[in-house]
Amino acid sequence: FHELGFTSTRVAAVAEDHLKAMKSLDDKGELKLRLSFAMPENYFDSATSAEEQMALIGRSDKYATKHVHPDAVKLWTDGTQVEKGAWLTKKYPGTDSVGTAHFTPEQIVVKHTKHQQIGTSAITHACGIRQVHESLAPISAPTQRLLSTQLRTPPHQPVPN
C-alpha cells in the first residue's frame, strides 16, 4: 500500500495476533504504513471471550510502535445485513425480524463518554438504517460534553434531529 502512495489506514475489529504481527514487522523496519487499529468491545468470535477481549483492549498499548497505533475501540450496535441482524425500520423479506439493537441509546452515550474520558477513540458499527439513526442521536450527546469528539456521517445518511 505504501508504494501506491497510501500513508495510513484504520483497521477495525482486530485480534491480538494481528497486533503482534504488525508490531513484529515494524520492529524489523519492514512496516512503512501507519496503521490505526480498533479492537471490538462487544463482538467476539468463538475463540475469544468478552473477558479476553476487554483484557486485550487494556493491554493494547504494549503493541504500539512508530507505525502501529492500537488507539480505538469498535462498538457493534447492531448486526449485519448478511445475517439479517442489521436493525431496520421494516422487516427483512420473508421474516418477522427487523434485526437487533445491541445497546439502548443511553448505553451508547455511556460507552462513548467512557472511551473519550480515557483517551480511546470509539468507532460505532451501525449497519441498519434504524440503528444509524438510533446511534447518531445519542453519540451527539458526548460530542457536546467532550470537545475532542467528532461525529462523522456518511453523505448518503441523513443525520436525525
PDB file of C-alpha atoms in Angstrom:
ATOM      1  CA  PHE A   1       0.000   0.000   0.000  1.00  0.00           C
ATOM      2  CA  HIS A   2       2.760   2.417   0.907  1.00  0.00           C
ATOM      3  CA  GLU A   3       4.343   2.011  -2.544  1.00  0.00           C
ATOM      4  CA  LEU A   4       0.993   3.048  -4.058  1.00  0.00           C
ATOM      5  CA  GLY A   5       1.012   6.293  -2.067  1.00  0.00           C
ATOM      6  CA  PHE A   6      -1.032   5.272   0.961  1.00  0.00           C
ATOM      7  CA  THR A   7       0.450   6.578   4.198  1.00  0.00           C
ATOM      8  CA  SER A   8      -2.068   5.291   6.745  1.00  0.00           C
ATOM      9  CA  THR A   9      -5.246   3.309   7.245  1.00  0.00           C
ATOM     10  CA  ARG A  10      -7.619   2.300  10.013  1.00  0.00           C
ATOM     11  CA  VAL A  11      -8.237  -1.389  10.603  1.00  0.00           C
ATOM     12  CA  ALA A  12     -11.388  -2.215  12.561  1.00  0.00           C
ATOM     13  CA  ALA A  13     -12.040  -5.313  14.654  1.00  0.00           C
ATOM     14  CA  VAL A  14      -8.546  -6.737  15.025  1.00  0.00           C
ATOM     15  CA  ALA A  15      -7.386  -9.611  17.200  1.00  0.00           C
ATOM     16  CA  GLU A  16      -4.195  -9.835  19.222  1.00  0.00           C
ATOM     17  CA  ASP A  17      -2.353 -11.896  16.604  1.00  0.00           C
ATOM     18  CA  HIS A  18      -2.795  -9.001  14.131  1.00  0.00           C
ATOM     19  CA  LEU A  19      -1.251  -6.578  16.605  1.00  0.00           C
ATOM     20  CA  LYS A  20       1.659  -8.944  17.300  1.00  0.00           C
ATOM     21  CA  ALA A  21       2.345  -9.453  13.584  1.00  0.00           C
ATOM     22  CA  MET A  22       2.289  -5.730  12.764  1.00  0.00           C
ATOM     23  CA  LYS A  23       4.484  -4.876  15.767  1.00  0.00           C
ATOM     24  CA  SER A  24       6.973  -7.533  14.669  1.00  0.00           C
ATOM     25  CA  LEU A  25       7.102  -6.084  11.145  1.00  0.00           C
ATOM     26  CA  ASP A  26       7.612  -2.562  12.467  1.00  0.00           C
ATOM     27  CA  ASP A  27      10.280  -3.683  14.943  1.00  0.00           C
ATOM     28  CA  LYS A  28      12.197  -5.105  11.934  1.00  0.00           C
ATOM     29  CA  GLY A  29      11.752  -1.875   9.964  1.00  0.00           C
ATOM     30  CA  GLU A  30       9.528  -3.580   7.375  1.00  0.00           C
ATOM     31  CA  LEU A  31       6.321  -1.631   8.013  1.00  0.00           C
ATOM     32  CA  LYS A  32       6.054   1.751   6.288  1.00  0.00           C
ATOM     33  CA  LEU A  33       2.287   2.294   6.541  1.00  0.00           C
ATOM     34  CA  ARG A  34       0.785   3.894   9.670  1.00  0.00           C
ATOM     35  CA  LEU A  35      -1.930   1.570  10.980  1.00  0.00           C
ATOM     36  CA  SER A  36      -4.615   2.650  13.418  1.00  0.00           C
ATOM     37  CA  PHE A  37      -6.289  -0.389  14.972  1.00  0.00           C
ATOM     38  CA  ALA A  38      -9.688  -0.696  16.631  1.00  0.00           C
ATOM     39  CA  MET A  39     -10.408  -3.630  18.918  1.00  0.00           C
ATOM     40  CA  PRO A  40     -14.039  -4.788  19.156  1.00  0.00           C
ATOM     41  CA  GLU A  41     -15.536  -4.252  22.593  1.00  0.00           C
ATOM     42  CA  ASN A  42     -18.585  -6.471  22.262  1.00  0.00           C
ATOM     43  CA  TYR A  43     -18.348  -8.696  19.185  1.00  0.00           C
ATOM     44  CA  PHE A  44     -16.366 -11.870  19.671  1.00  0.00           C
ATOM     45  CA  ASP A  45     -15.571 -14.939  17.658  1.00  0.00           C
ATOM     46  CA  SER A  46     -15.769 -18.428  19.105  1.00  0.00           C
ATOM     47  CA  ALA A  47     -12.105 -18.290  20.150  1.00  0.00           C
ATOM     48  CA  THR A  48     -12.390 -15.070  22.160  1.00  0.00           C
ATOM     49  CA  SER A  49     -14.457 -14.399  25.253  1.00  0.00           C
ATOM     50  CA  ALA A  50     -15.660 -10.975  26.382  1.00  0.00           C
ATOM     51  CA  GLU A  51     -13.144 -11.071  29.236  1.00  0.00           C
ATOM     52  CA  GLU A  52     -10.254 -11.858  26.875  1.00  0.00           C
ATOM     53  CA  GLN A  53     -11.239  -9.052  24.506  1.00  0.00           C
ATOM     54  CA  MET A  54     -11.509  -6.474  27.296  1.00  0.00           C
ATOM     55  CA  ALA A  55      -8.099  -7.617  28.568  1.00  0.00           C
ATOM     56  CA  LEU A  56      -6.661  -7.077  25.061  1.00  0.00           C
ATOM     57  CA  ILE A  57      -8.074  -3.559  24.962  1.00  0.00           C
ATOM     58  CA  GLY A  58      -6.451  -2.918  28.332  1.00  0.00           C
ATOM     59  CA  ARG A  59      -3.003  -4.100  27.219  1.00  0.00           C
ATOM     60  CA  SER A  60      -3.081  -2.924  23.606  1.00  0.00           C
ATOM     61  CA  ASP A  61      -0.558  -0.147  24.300  1.00  0.00           C
ATOM     62  CA  LYS A  62       2.202  -2.751  24.573  1.00  0.00           C
ATOM     63  CA  TYR A  63       1.871  -3.275  20.794  1.00  0.00           C
ATOM     64  CA  ALA A  64       2.201   0.429  19.942  1.00  0.00           C
ATOM     65  CA  THR A  65       5.139   1.394  17.733  1.00  0.00           C
ATOM     66  CA  LYS A  66       6.014   4.190  15.304  1.00  0.00           C
ATOM     67  CA  HIS A  67       3.565   2.770  12.746  1.00  0.00           C
ATOM     68  CA  VAL A  68       1.218   0.628  14.883  1.00  0.00           C
ATOM     69  CA  HIS A  69      -1.438   2.557  16.810  1.00  0.00           C
ATOM     70  CA  PRO A  70      -3.981   0.411  18.714  1.00  0.00           C
ATOM     71  CA  ASP A  71      -5.934   3.504  19.709  1.00  0.00           C
ATOM     72  CA  ALA A  72      -9.593   2.752  19.175  1.00  0.00           C
ATOM     73  CA  VAL A  73     -12.466   0.529  20.238  1.00  0.00           C
ATOM     74  CA  LYS A  74     -15.206  -0.666  17.895  1.00  0.00           C
ATOM     75  CA  LEU A  75     -18.748  -0.878  19.284  1.00  0.00           C
ATOM     76  CA  TRP A  76     -21.095  -3.141  17.339  1.00  0.00           C
ATOM     77  CA  THR A  77     -24.520  -1.567  17.898  1.00  0.00           C
ATOM     78  CA  ASP A  78     -26.352  -3.971  15.571  1.00  0.00           C
ATOM     79  CA  GLY A  79     -25.653  -6.894  13.271  1.00  0.00           C
ATOM     80  CA  THR A  80     -25.083  -7.045   9.529  1.00  0.00           C
ATOM     81  CA  GLN A  81     -27.432  -7.418   6.583  1.00  0.00           C
ATOM     82  CA  VAL A  82     -25.883 -10.784   5.704  1.00  0.00           C
ATOM     83  CA  GLU A  83     -27.025 -12.339   8.977  1.00  0.00           C
ATOM     84  CA  LYS A  84     -30.268 -10.295   8.937  1.00  0.00           C
ATOM     85  CA  GLY A  85     -29.138  -8.642  12.144  1.00  0.00           C
ATOM     86  CA  ALA A  86     -28.827  -5.017  10.982  1.00  0.00           C
ATOM     87  CA  TRP A  87     -31.560  -3.050  12.741  1.00  0.00           C
ATOM     88  CA  LEU A  88     -34.045  -1.850  10.113  1.00  0.00           C
ATOM     89  CA  THR A  89     -37.294   0.099  10.111  1.00  0.00           C
ATOM     90  CA  LYS A  90     -39.033  -2.653   8.092  1.00  0.00           C
ATOM     91  CA  LYS A  91     -38.951  -6.440   8.373  1.00  0.00           C
ATOM     92  CA  TYR A  92     -36.468  -8.454   6.354  1.00  0.00           C
ATOM     93  CA  PRO A  93     -38.293 -10.040   3.385  1.00  0.00           C
ATOM     94  CA  GLY A  94     -39.758 -13.408   4.315  1.00  0.00           C
ATOM     95  CA  THR A  95     -39.153 -12.948   8.061  1.00  0.00           C
ATOM     96  CA  ASP A  96     -40.700 -11.348  11.125  1.00  0.00           C
ATOM     97  CA  SER A  97     -37.350  -9.770  12.034  1.00  0.00           C
ATOM     98  CA  VAL A  98     -36.253  -6.128  11.845  1.00  0.00           C
ATOM     99  CA  GLY A  99     -32.784  -7.024  13.154  1.00  0.00           C
ATOM    100  CA  THR A 100     -31.311  -6.434  16.568  1.00  0.00           C
ATOM    101  CA  ALA A 101     -30.038  -3.466  18.561  1.00  0.00           C
ATOM    102  CA  HIS A 102     -27.281  -4.432  20.997  1.00  0.00           C
ATOM    103  CA  PHE A 103     -27.454  -1.252  23.134  1.00  0.00           C
ATOM    104  CA  THR A 104     -30.002   1.286  24.254  1.00  0.00           C
ATOM    105  CA  PRO A 105     -29.292   4.912  23.312  1.00  0.00           C
ATOM    106  CA  GLU A 106     -28.356   5.571  26.956  1.00  0.00           C
ATOM    107  CA  GLN A 107     -25.804   2.735  26.921  1.00  0.00           C
ATOM    108  CA  ILE A 108     -24.248   4.129  23.751  1.00  0.00           C
ATOM    109  CA  VAL A 109     -23.801   7.524  25.417  1.00  0.00           C
ATOM    110  CA  VAL A 110     -22.161   5.902  28.467  1.00  0.00           C
ATOM    111  CA  LYS A 111     -19.780   3.843  26.316  1.00  0.00           C
ATOM    112  CA  HIS A 112     -18.710   6.755  24.093  1.00  0.00           C
ATOM    113  CA  THR A 113     -18.280   9.047  27.070  1.00  0.00           C
ATOM    114  CA  LYS A 114     -16.183   6.421  28.912  1.00  0.00           C
ATOM    115  CA  HIS A 115     -13.869   5.899  25.960  1.00  0.00           C
ATOM    116  CA  GLN A 116     -13.424   9.626  25.354  1.00  0.00           C
ATOM    117  CA  GLN A 117     -12.560  10.175  29.015  1.00  0.00           C
ATOM    118  CA  ILE A 118      -9.810   7.536  28.933  1.00  0.00           C
ATOM    119  CA  GLY A 119      -8.453   8.811  25.605  1.00  0.00           C
ATOM    120  CA  THR A 120      -9.632   5.976  23.373  1.00  0.00           C
ATOM    121  CA  SER A 121     -11.478   6.622  20.139  1.00  0.00           C
ATOM    122  CA  ALA A 122     -14.791   4.803  19.831  1.00  0.00           C
ATOM    123  CA  ILE A 123     -15.964   3.666  16.406  1.00  0.00           C
ATOM    124  CA  THR A 124     -19.633   2.791  16.140  1.00  0.00           C
ATOM    125  CA  HIS A 125     -20.719  -0.016  13.826  1.00  0.00           C
ATOM    126  CA  ALA A 126     -24.291   0.628  12.727  1.00  0.00           C
ATOM    127  CA  CYS A 127     -25.445  -1.127   9.537  1.00  0.00           C
ATOM    128  CA  GLY A 128     -29.236  -0.876   9.583  1.00  0.00           C
ATOM    129  CA  ILE A 129     -30.880   2.444   8.797  1.00  0.00           C
ATOM    130  CA  ARG A 130     -32.832   2.361  12.064  1.00  0.00           C
ATOM    131  CA  GLN A 131     -29.626   1.750  14.026  1.00  0.00           C
ATOM    132  CA  VAL A 132     -27.824   4.518  12.151  1.00  0.00           C
ATOM    133  CA  HIS A 133     -30.492   6.956  13.340  1.00  0.00           C
ATOM    134  CA  GLU A 134     -30.667   5.475  16.848  1.00  0.00           C
ATOM    135  CA  SER A 135     -26.852   5.572  17.189  1.00  0.00           C
ATOM    136  CA  LEU A 136     -26.169   9.023  15.801  1.00  0.00           C
ATOM    137  CA  ALA A 137     -28.557  10.854  18.097  1.00  0.00           C
ATOM    138  CA  PRO A 138     -27.062   9.550  21.369  1.00  0.00           C
ATOM    139  CA  ILE A 139     -23.493   9.841  20.107  1.00  0.00           C
ATOM    140  CA  SER A 140     -24.030  13.539  19.539  1.00  0.00           C
ATOM    141  CA  ALA A 141     -24.605  13.945  23.307  1.00  0.00           C
ATOM    142  CA  PRO A 142     -20.967  13.225  24.294  1.00  0.00           C
ATOM    143  CA  THR A 143     -19.740  15.464  21.465  1.00  0.00           C
ATOM    144  CA  GLN A 144     -21.361  18.371  23.239  1.00  0.00           C
ATOM    145  CA  ARG A 145     -19.684  17.491  26.556  1.00  0.00           C
ATOM    146  CA  LEU A 146     -16.283  16.353  25.250  1.00  0.00           C
ATOM    147  CA  LEU A 147     -14.669  18.748  22.812  1.00  0.00           C
ATOM    148  CA  SER A 148     -12.330  16.151  21.286  1.00  0.00           C
ATOM    149  CA  THR A 149     -15.230  14.069  19.935  1.00  0.00           C
ATOM    150  CA  GLN A 150     -16.030  14.160  16.235  1.00  0.00           C
ATOM    151  CA  LEU A 151     -19.205  12.902  14.608  1.00  0.00           C
ATOM    152  CA  ARG A 152     -18.805  11.783  11.011  1.00  0.00           C
ATOM    153  CA  THR A 153     -21.857  10.899   8.954  1.00  0.00           C
ATOM    154  CA  PRO A 154     -21.610   9.272   5.518  1.00  0.00           C
ATOM    155  CA  PRO A 155     -23.026  11.673   2.917  1.00  0.00           C
ATOM    156  CA  HIS A 156     -25.821   9.257   1.981  1.00  0.00           C
ATOM    157  CA  GLN A 157     -27.125   9.026   5.566  1.00  0.00           C
ATOM    158  CA  PRO A 158     -29.194  11.950   6.902  1.00  0.00           C
ATOM    159  CA  VAL A 159     -28.439  12.945  10.494  1.00  0.00           C
ATOM    160  CA  PRO A 160     -31.517  12.525  12.716  1.00  0.00           C
ATOM    161  CA  ASN A 161     -32.869  15.552  14.552  1.00  0.00           C
TER     162      ASN A 161
END
